[in-house]
Amino acid sequence: MKLPDLREKINSIAQYSRKLEPEAETRQQWLAAAGGYAEAFFAGFEKRPVFTGSKGKPEQWNDFIQDHPLPMAETLDFIRNEIDAHGLDPASEGHLGYIPGGGVYPSAIGDFIAAIANRYAGIYFASPGAVRLENRLLEWMAQLIGYPATAAGSLASGGSIATLTAIVTAREAHQLRCADIPKAVVYCTAQVHHAVNKALRIAGLAEAKLHEVPVDERFRMQPEALQLLLNKDRKAGLRPFLLVASVGTTDTGAVDPLKELGEIAQKEGLWYHIDGAYGGFFVLSDLVKEHFEGIELSDSLVIDPHKGLFLPYGTGAVLVKNGALLQQSHFYQANYMQDTLRATEEWSPADLSPELSKHFRGLRMWLPLRLFGLNSFKHALNEKILLARYFHQFLKESTGFEVGPEPDLSVVLFRYCPEDGQDIDAFNLQLVKKIQEGGKVFLSSTTVDGKVYLRLAVLSFRTHLETIDRCLEELHHQVDLLLTH
Ligand SMILES: *Cc1c(COP(=O)(O)O)cnc(C)c1O
């Protein structure tokens, strides 16, 4: 094709491709419509169930993408009816199951601005500002837990990827090679989050030995039991490698004795990893200071802003005390990136995680901290702790309920024990099902030591005393219904 013809052809296509750049008026209409959607969503909390078993209408999805443009209004209706109306509503104050967070509003604006400017947050050379913001946020978290200035970290999509990053760093720091793996031993409790088991497998450590350390009556790892296991394993010629403790397990909210475990880890030369995906941000609270003693002894830590800082899903963080080890295990040099080596004042996120091009997560985390101020977060976290204590005490004083230990943080374990000799597990499974189907609050159940328990997990910033009162009322109501039917 001759050049003029090629030019004409390109230009004739551009009239269509330019449609990807809407006019200012269209942009403003779309944004207003999305804002309207958000307001209607917030206004509808009271009318919507926290959970519904309905799954939507799959037949509505047949033409969900078409060759021609479809209107925004219709699209928002689709989101409302086919996505946001089904299953669990994690934004609701009544979400008291699993581990909530909520989704603070400024994060949505942070995501919006990040997407508009599309800053390249993977490499310092490309966006010094974006990378600096993320590094300052990581430093802030590192300081909260008492890591020295040598620490580095990465804002990941969530706790699971953050955990994987930590486990890979541990593996490389201990220079585990294929032949070493069958003799390597990982220590954790039965309460460890499955994200750890998953990370071990993905990191090629499936053949390492996983030794479960017994817990005490509060589900906390027993340091003496760990020491006994270590002695035994060394005698057997094994290679103790990694200790995983939790600051807040998902199931029971227990905090392991971080200091004692850290001292053992140091003495034994273990990599000490702490899973604070759920509980890490309670470090901001002044009510549970004692649980955080010794957290700085860890080599790596996972902490989830999309839980304890109430961000919408999509942000976890990993911190490594010796940042150089994180870098050595994740750094890679590609020829086509050689220009980027000129800027070295800051770590580049791409050198500290499996990701290269990545979502600029810093803005969604920074905007809420900036616009609300830290104090609001501290008060909110204190409130969650007190709400859990209130719920625990209330049930302890209610007939028929058996409660787990006084909550270390904001998870309460409990169950109802009917007097008439009914199967307790079956009763509680029925109870949680009825509560979920009732849609007033959402609780989840778990099995601990072979027994079924219900869990209350308070971590939505929207959950206040009236929510917990409603939960207690609903519990008693559903128990009464089950007992009389
Ligand atoms: C939620 C959670 C994880 C996993 O984190 P994601 O952000 O869901 O990937 C790991 N550990 C604990 C204790 C958690 O609560």
XYZ file of C-alpha atoms and ligand atoms in Angstrom:
500
model
C 0.000 0.000 0.000
C 1.262 3.491 -0.816
C 1.789 5.910 2.071
C -1.103 8.276 1.159
C -3.469 5.323 0.909
C -2.292 3.977 4.202
C -2.864 7.383 5.796
C -6.379 7.525 4.428
C -7.156 4.073 5.694
C -5.843 4.885 9.171
C -7.872 8.086 9.275
C -11.030 6.345 8.204
C -10.637 3.868 11.066
C -9.944 6.630 13.593
C -13.490 7.957 13.404
C -14.466 4.712 15.132
C -11.503 4.246 17.443
C -11.915 7.809 18.715
C -15.207 6.712 20.245
C -13.104 5.362 23.116
C -12.568 8.999 24.131
C -15.985 10.320 25.202
C -16.836 14.026 25.177
C -16.680 15.989 28.425
C -20.457 16.068 28.572
C -20.709 12.290 28.379
C -18.014 11.894 31.008
C -19.882 14.155 33.374
C -23.157 12.330 32.770
C -21.542 8.995 33.464
C -19.871 10.227 36.595
C -23.098 11.767 37.869
C -24.929 8.523 37.158
C -22.277 6.516 39.043
C -22.480 8.991 41.944
C -26.263 8.591 41.920
C -25.798 4.842 41.992
C -23.565 5.129 45.054
C -26.061 7.356 46.895
C -28.952 5.003 46.143
C -26.785 2.113 47.311
C -26.093 3.803 50.651
C -29.734 4.839 51.070
C -30.851 1.261 50.440
C -28.931 -0.453 53.251
C -31.970 -0.611 55.535
C -34.192 -2.177 52.915
C -31.680 -4.695 51.596
C -30.972 -7.976 53.354
C -27.340 -8.404 54.411
C -27.432 -11.757 52.697
C -29.720 -13.390 50.212
C -29.422 -16.889 48.860
C -30.647 -15.732 45.443
C -28.146 -15.894 42.626
C -29.661 -13.631 39.976
C -30.904 -14.548 36.543
C -28.229 -16.133 34.330
C -30.413 -15.667 31.231
C -30.025 -11.893 31.645
C -26.320 -12.294 30.933
C -26.644 -13.587 27.368
C -25.969 -10.209 25.748
C -23.871 -8.660 28.469
C -21.385 -7.407 25.840
C -22.457 -6.309 22.377
C -20.779 -4.828 19.292
C -22.572 -1.506 19.707
C -22.603 0.824 22.727
C -25.143 0.257 25.478
C -26.481 3.042 27.720
C -25.087 3.778 31.173
C -28.494 3.854 32.891
C -29.330 0.354 31.683
C -25.856 -0.838 32.687
C -26.215 0.503 36.226
C -29.608 -1.198 36.474
C -27.905 -4.411 35.474
C -25.244 -3.989 38.155
C -27.934 -3.230 40.739
C -30.146 -6.169 39.802
C -27.689 -8.833 38.753
C -24.651 -8.147 40.911
C -25.329 -6.005 43.939
C -28.673 -7.616 44.837
C -27.387 -11.155 45.449
C -25.307 -13.039 47.947
C -23.525 -11.253 50.776
C -23.370 -7.462 51.144
C -19.884 -6.866 52.583
C -20.496 -3.111 52.691
C -23.333 -3.567 55.182
C -23.018 -2.759 58.898
C -24.716 -6.109 59.495
C -21.850 -8.085 57.963
C -20.480 -9.799 61.048
C -19.178 -12.989 59.445
C -15.776 -14.075 58.081
C -13.670 -10.897 58.344
C -15.477 -7.709 57.249
C -13.954 -4.345 56.368
C -16.659 -2.324 54.715
C -15.114 -0.103 52.061
C -14.545 3.513 53.093
C -15.781 6.010 50.519
C -12.553 7.952 49.834
C -10.976 4.733 48.552
C -13.457 4.727 45.693
C -12.350 8.245 44.830
C -8.714 7.197 45.131
C -9.333 4.351 42.691
C -11.116 6.734 40.369
C -8.278 9.242 40.273
C -5.660 6.505 40.006
C -7.494 5.062 37.018
C -7.864 8.442 35.324
C -4.175 9.333 35.461
C -3.069 5.710 35.136
C 0.252 6.398 36.867
C 2.712 3.563 36.468
C 3.196 2.589 40.077
C 5.491 -0.371 39.400
C 8.701 1.546 38.712
C 10.135 4.620 40.426
C 11.535 5.979 37.149
C 8.041 6.024 35.625
C 6.163 7.597 38.513
C 8.326 8.867 41.333
C 5.267 10.309 43.077
C 3.143 7.166 42.972
C 6.032 4.976 44.091
C 7.021 7.435 46.812
C 3.459 7.459 48.143
C 3.348 3.662 48.325
C 6.782 3.494 49.911
C 5.839 6.106 52.526
C 2.667 4.125 53.355
C 4.720 0.948 53.699
C 7.207 2.791 55.905
C 4.353 4.075 58.025
C 3.111 0.509 58.567
C 6.654 -0.702 59.230
C 7.041 1.963 61.897
C 3.716 1.024 63.458
C 5.016 -2.460 64.100
C 8.473 -1.305 65.099
C 10.563 -2.441 62.126
C 13.841 -0.591 61.524
C 14.559 1.586 58.496
C 15.987 -1.437 56.642
C 12.451 -2.747 56.146
C 10.733 -2.844 52.771
C 7.369 -4.048 51.650
C 4.799 -4.259 48.961
C 1.182 -3.254 48.611
C -0.409 -6.383 47.201
C -3.916 -7.230 46.062
C -4.628 -8.859 49.407
C -3.305 -10.908 52.273
C -2.893 -14.081 50.249
C -0.499 -12.617 47.677
C 1.251 -10.739 50.472
C 1.678 -14.072 52.296
C 3.052 -15.743 49.184
C 5.582 -12.931 48.815
C 6.692 -13.395 52.425
C 6.988 -17.178 52.115
C 9.069 -16.912 48.939
C 11.336 -14.415 50.699
C 11.717 -16.805 53.631
C 12.529 -19.687 51.286
C 15.210 -17.680 49.489
C 16.623 -16.168 52.677
C 17.161 -19.694 53.981
C 18.471 -20.804 50.596
C 16.235 -23.828 50.492
C 16.928 -25.885 47.388
C 14.902 -28.827 46.082
C 16.899 -31.369 48.019
C 16.450 -29.438 51.272
C 12.685 -29.180 51.086
C 11.648 -32.645 52.340
C 13.650 -32.002 55.518
C 12.517 -28.409 56.035
C 9.948 -27.881 58.782
C 7.289 -25.185 59.036
C 5.664 -24.538 62.435
C 2.179 -23.111 62.885
C -1.014 -23.938 64.774
C -4.112 -25.665 63.461
C -5.659 -22.179 63.441
C -3.283 -20.788 60.834
C -5.039 -19.235 57.841
C -5.144 -21.482 54.790
C -3.507 -18.655 52.813
C -0.280 -19.881 54.450
C -0.779 -23.494 53.348
C -1.666 -22.285 49.885
C 1.408 -20.061 49.705
C 3.652 -22.923 50.831
C 2.321 -25.108 48.046
C 2.595 -22.407 45.378
C 6.111 -21.568 46.575
C 7.171 -25.164 45.899
C 7.246 -26.094 49.576
C 4.430 -28.649 49.538
C 6.930 -31.361 50.462
C 8.208 -29.502 53.499
C 6.914 -30.830 56.820
C 4.145 -28.863 58.447
C 4.240 -29.364 62.185
C 1.234 -28.117 64.085
C 2.080 -26.691 67.467
C -0.581 -27.312 70.132
C -2.629 -24.348 71.356
C -3.792 -23.434 74.839
C -7.429 -23.058 75.889
C -7.490 -19.637 74.224
C -6.288 -21.051 70.890
C -2.848 -19.460 71.247
C 0.310 -21.276 70.234
C 2.152 -22.770 73.229
C 5.808 -21.703 73.178
C 6.924 -24.673 75.335
C 5.266 -27.050 72.917
C 7.065 -25.353 70.031
C 10.390 -25.761 71.821
C 9.732 -29.457 72.413
C 8.881 -29.985 68.750
C 12.010 -28.136 67.662
C 14.230 -30.247 69.909
C 12.663 -33.416 68.609
C 12.929 -32.359 64.972
C 16.573 -31.379 65.297
C 17.339 -34.754 66.838
C 15.596 -36.404 63.924
C 17.894 -34.566 61.515
C 15.225 -32.245 60.168
C 15.773 -28.610 59.262
C 13.469 -26.240 61.179
C 12.919 -23.315 58.863
C 9.816 -21.209 59.308
C 7.557 -20.223 62.193
C 4.178 -18.691 61.399
C 2.319 -16.936 64.193
C -0.906 -14.955 63.964
C -1.942 -11.641 65.374
C -5.615 -12.522 65.187
C -6.574 -15.857 63.674
C -9.594 -15.776 61.412
C -11.468 -18.538 63.172
C -11.179 -17.470 66.797
C -9.425 -14.093 66.699
C -6.608 -15.434 68.880
C -3.261 -13.672 69.125
C -0.262 -15.949 69.585
C 2.327 -14.969 72.249
C 4.425 -13.018 69.775
C 7.296 -12.144 72.062
C 7.967 -15.614 73.437
C 7.662 -17.127 69.997
C 9.957 -14.470 68.560
C 12.616 -15.242 71.145
C 12.485 -18.929 70.281
C 12.629 -18.136 66.560
C 15.720 -15.977 67.071
C 17.488 -18.536 69.210
C 16.692 -21.307 66.732
C 17.435 -19.323 63.596
C 13.917 -19.668 62.191
C 12.320 -17.224 59.795
C 9.545 -15.685 61.875
C 6.473 -14.706 59.920
C 3.431 -13.077 61.498
C 0.040 -13.174 59.847
C -1.668 -9.928 60.779
C -3.982 -9.860 57.774
C -6.976 -9.589 60.072
C -5.558 -8.197 63.297
C -2.519 -6.159 62.293
C -4.134 -2.732 62.340
C -5.311 -3.154 65.923
C -1.775 -1.988 66.619
C -3.387 1.460 66.316
C -5.633 0.748 69.298
C -4.598 1.482 72.859
C -6.844 -1.263 74.258
C -4.826 -4.271 73.148
C -1.223 -3.046 73.347
C -0.114 -6.119 75.286
C -0.959 -8.394 72.348
C 1.502 -6.586 70.094
C 4.511 -6.972 72.327
C 7.282 -8.656 70.389
C 5.717 -8.150 66.963
C 8.902 -6.354 65.925
C 10.848 -9.589 66.418
C 9.276 -10.994 63.250
C 11.158 -11.187 59.954
C 8.046 -10.608 57.886
C 4.482 -9.570 58.482
C 1.260 -9.449 56.500
C -1.293 -6.761 57.278
C -4.475 -6.128 55.286
C -5.660 -2.553 54.799
C -8.821 -4.022 53.240
C -9.647 -5.456 56.650
C -8.336 -3.340 59.515
C -8.279 -0.008 57.674
C -11.753 -0.715 56.251
C -10.663 -0.308 52.627
C -12.665 -1.988 49.887
C -11.180 -5.323 48.778
C -7.971 -5.195 46.816
C -5.236 -4.151 49.231
C -3.028 -6.252 51.477
C 0.525 -5.527 52.495
C 3.665 -7.499 53.200
C 6.543 -6.055 55.198
C 9.988 -7.620 55.453
C 12.344 -6.439 58.166
C 15.444 -6.896 56.061
C 14.159 -5.301 52.868
C 17.185 -6.431 50.876
C 15.993 -10.042 51.256
C 12.622 -9.145 49.772
C 14.377 -7.457 46.890
C 16.824 -10.306 46.276
C 13.996 -12.795 46.016
C 11.769 -10.737 43.702
C 14.073 -8.527 41.642
C 14.551 -9.168 37.943
C 16.342 -7.211 35.279
C 14.947 -7.078 31.748
C 16.852 -5.509 28.859
C 13.901 -3.464 27.717
C 13.732 -1.845 31.147
C 17.347 -0.700 31.239
C 16.441 3.019 31.256
C 14.694 2.618 34.571
C 17.963 1.803 36.343
C 18.849 5.490 36.297
C 16.484 6.259 39.150
C 17.466 4.483 42.334
C 16.582 6.712 45.313
C 13.530 4.585 46.084
C 12.731 0.878 45.949
C 10.589 0.110 42.931
C 7.517 -2.000 43.729
C 8.289 -4.252 40.760
C 11.554 -5.269 42.438
C 9.758 -6.262 45.626
C 6.824 -8.326 44.423
C 5.779 -10.727 41.654
C 3.975 -7.860 39.897
C 5.257 -5.516 37.215
C 2.437 -3.359 35.864
C 0.094 -2.942 38.759
C -2.826 -1.086 40.186
C -1.725 2.134 41.915
C -3.043 1.001 45.293
C -1.452 3.780 47.255
C -4.168 6.328 46.509
C -7.051 4.151 47.735
C -5.177 3.696 50.997
C -3.893 7.219 51.447
C -7.045 9.204 50.675
C -9.077 7.810 53.600
C -6.171 8.326 56.020
C -5.766 11.844 54.760
C -9.425 12.870 54.614
C -10.526 11.263 57.885
C -7.307 11.548 59.895
C -5.779 8.716 61.905
C -7.807 9.405 65.036
C -11.053 8.320 63.392
C -9.436 4.984 62.604
C -8.096 4.567 66.118
C -11.515 5.241 67.607
C -13.200 2.923 65.129
C -10.804 0.101 65.995
C -11.327 0.665 69.719
C -15.066 0.603 69.143
C -14.811 -2.780 67.325
C -12.916 -4.267 70.256
C -15.449 -2.998 72.775
C -18.385 -4.175 70.671
C -16.912 -7.681 70.604
C -16.391 -7.598 74.385
C -19.941 -6.348 74.880
C -21.360 -9.139 72.721
C -19.223 -11.731 74.496
C -20.311 -10.559 77.935
C -23.950 -10.274 76.939
C -24.053 -13.878 75.710
C -22.097 -15.086 78.718
C -24.894 -13.692 80.871
C -27.643 -15.157 78.652
C -28.976 -18.599 79.476
C -28.280 -21.376 77.026
C -25.275 -19.809 75.325
C -21.756 -21.146 75.621
C -19.084 -18.601 74.769
C -15.479 -19.067 73.731
C -12.641 -17.161 75.395
C -12.815 -13.423 76.039
C -11.896 -12.015 72.602
C -8.257 -11.008 72.110
C -9.382 -8.628 69.352
C -12.842 -8.536 67.746
C -13.869 -12.123 66.976
C -16.221 -13.926 69.346
C -16.821 -17.665 69.309
C -20.101 -18.957 70.717
C -22.849 -21.508 70.375
C -26.246 -22.289 71.764
C -26.683 -25.462 73.806
C -30.330 -26.570 73.905
C -31.292 -28.365 77.094
C -33.516 -31.018 75.587
C -30.683 -33.262 74.433
C -30.787 -32.126 70.804
C -27.573 -32.457 68.796
C -25.714 -29.220 69.561
C -23.776 -29.111 66.287
C -26.902 -29.673 64.206
C -28.777 -27.041 66.199
C -26.097 -24.416 65.626
C -25.819 -25.196 61.930
C -29.582 -24.665 61.725
C -29.261 -21.472 63.739
C -26.612 -19.905 61.521
C -28.591 -20.861 58.431
C -31.729 -19.203 59.830
C -29.822 -16.062 60.737
C -28.234 -15.837 57.313
C -31.561 -16.408 55.575
C -33.220 -13.839 57.828
C -30.960 -11.206 56.241
C -30.934 -8.921 59.304
C -27.312 -9.649 60.183
C -24.769 -12.061 58.756
C -22.892 -14.468 60.997
C -20.748 -17.386 59.866
C -19.977 -20.698 61.516
C -16.833 -22.720 61.941
C -15.662 -26.000 63.420
C -13.132 -25.896 66.242
C -11.857 -29.124 67.787
C -14.620 -30.964 65.997
C -17.385 -28.769 67.437
C -19.563 -26.348 65.502
C -19.379 -22.743 66.685
C -20.848 -19.513 65.433
C -18.547 -16.556 65.006
C -19.148 -12.867 65.378
C -16.449 -10.827 63.630
C -16.723 -7.082 64.194
C -14.589 -5.181 61.733
C -16.869 -3.138 59.522
C -16.456 0.571 60.203
C -20.241 0.800 59.794
C -20.971 -1.594 62.668
C -22.022 0.196 65.862
C -23.820 -0.698 69.081
C -27.255 -0.771 67.448
C -25.986 -3.367 64.979
C -24.779 -5.612 67.789
C -28.050 -5.127 69.664
C -29.929 -6.130 66.529
C -27.675 -9.163 66.219
C -28.364 -10.232 69.816
C -32.087 -9.733 69.339
C -32.051 -11.755 66.135
C -30.048 -14.533 67.803
C -32.536 -14.865 70.634
C -35.435 -14.648 68.207
C -34.087 -17.427 65.974
C -33.171 -19.616 68.960
C -36.744 -19.263 70.266
C -38.170 -20.171 66.858
C -35.930 -23.245 66.596
C -36.788 -24.373 70.124
C -40.528 -24.122 69.564
C -40.569 -25.865 66.167
C -8.177 -12.693 55.403
C -7.009 -13.387 55.952
C -5.983 -13.868 55.125
C -6.075 -13.836 53.630
O -6.074 -12.535 53.155
P -6.860 -12.093 51.847
O -6.744 -10.623 51.876
O -8.276 -12.597 51.985
O -6.187 -12.708 50.679
C -4.874 -14.431 55.731
N -4.786 -14.528 57.068
C -5.767 -14.086 57.896
C -5.606 -14.221 59.377
C -6.904 -13.500 57.360
O -7.880 -13.070 58.173
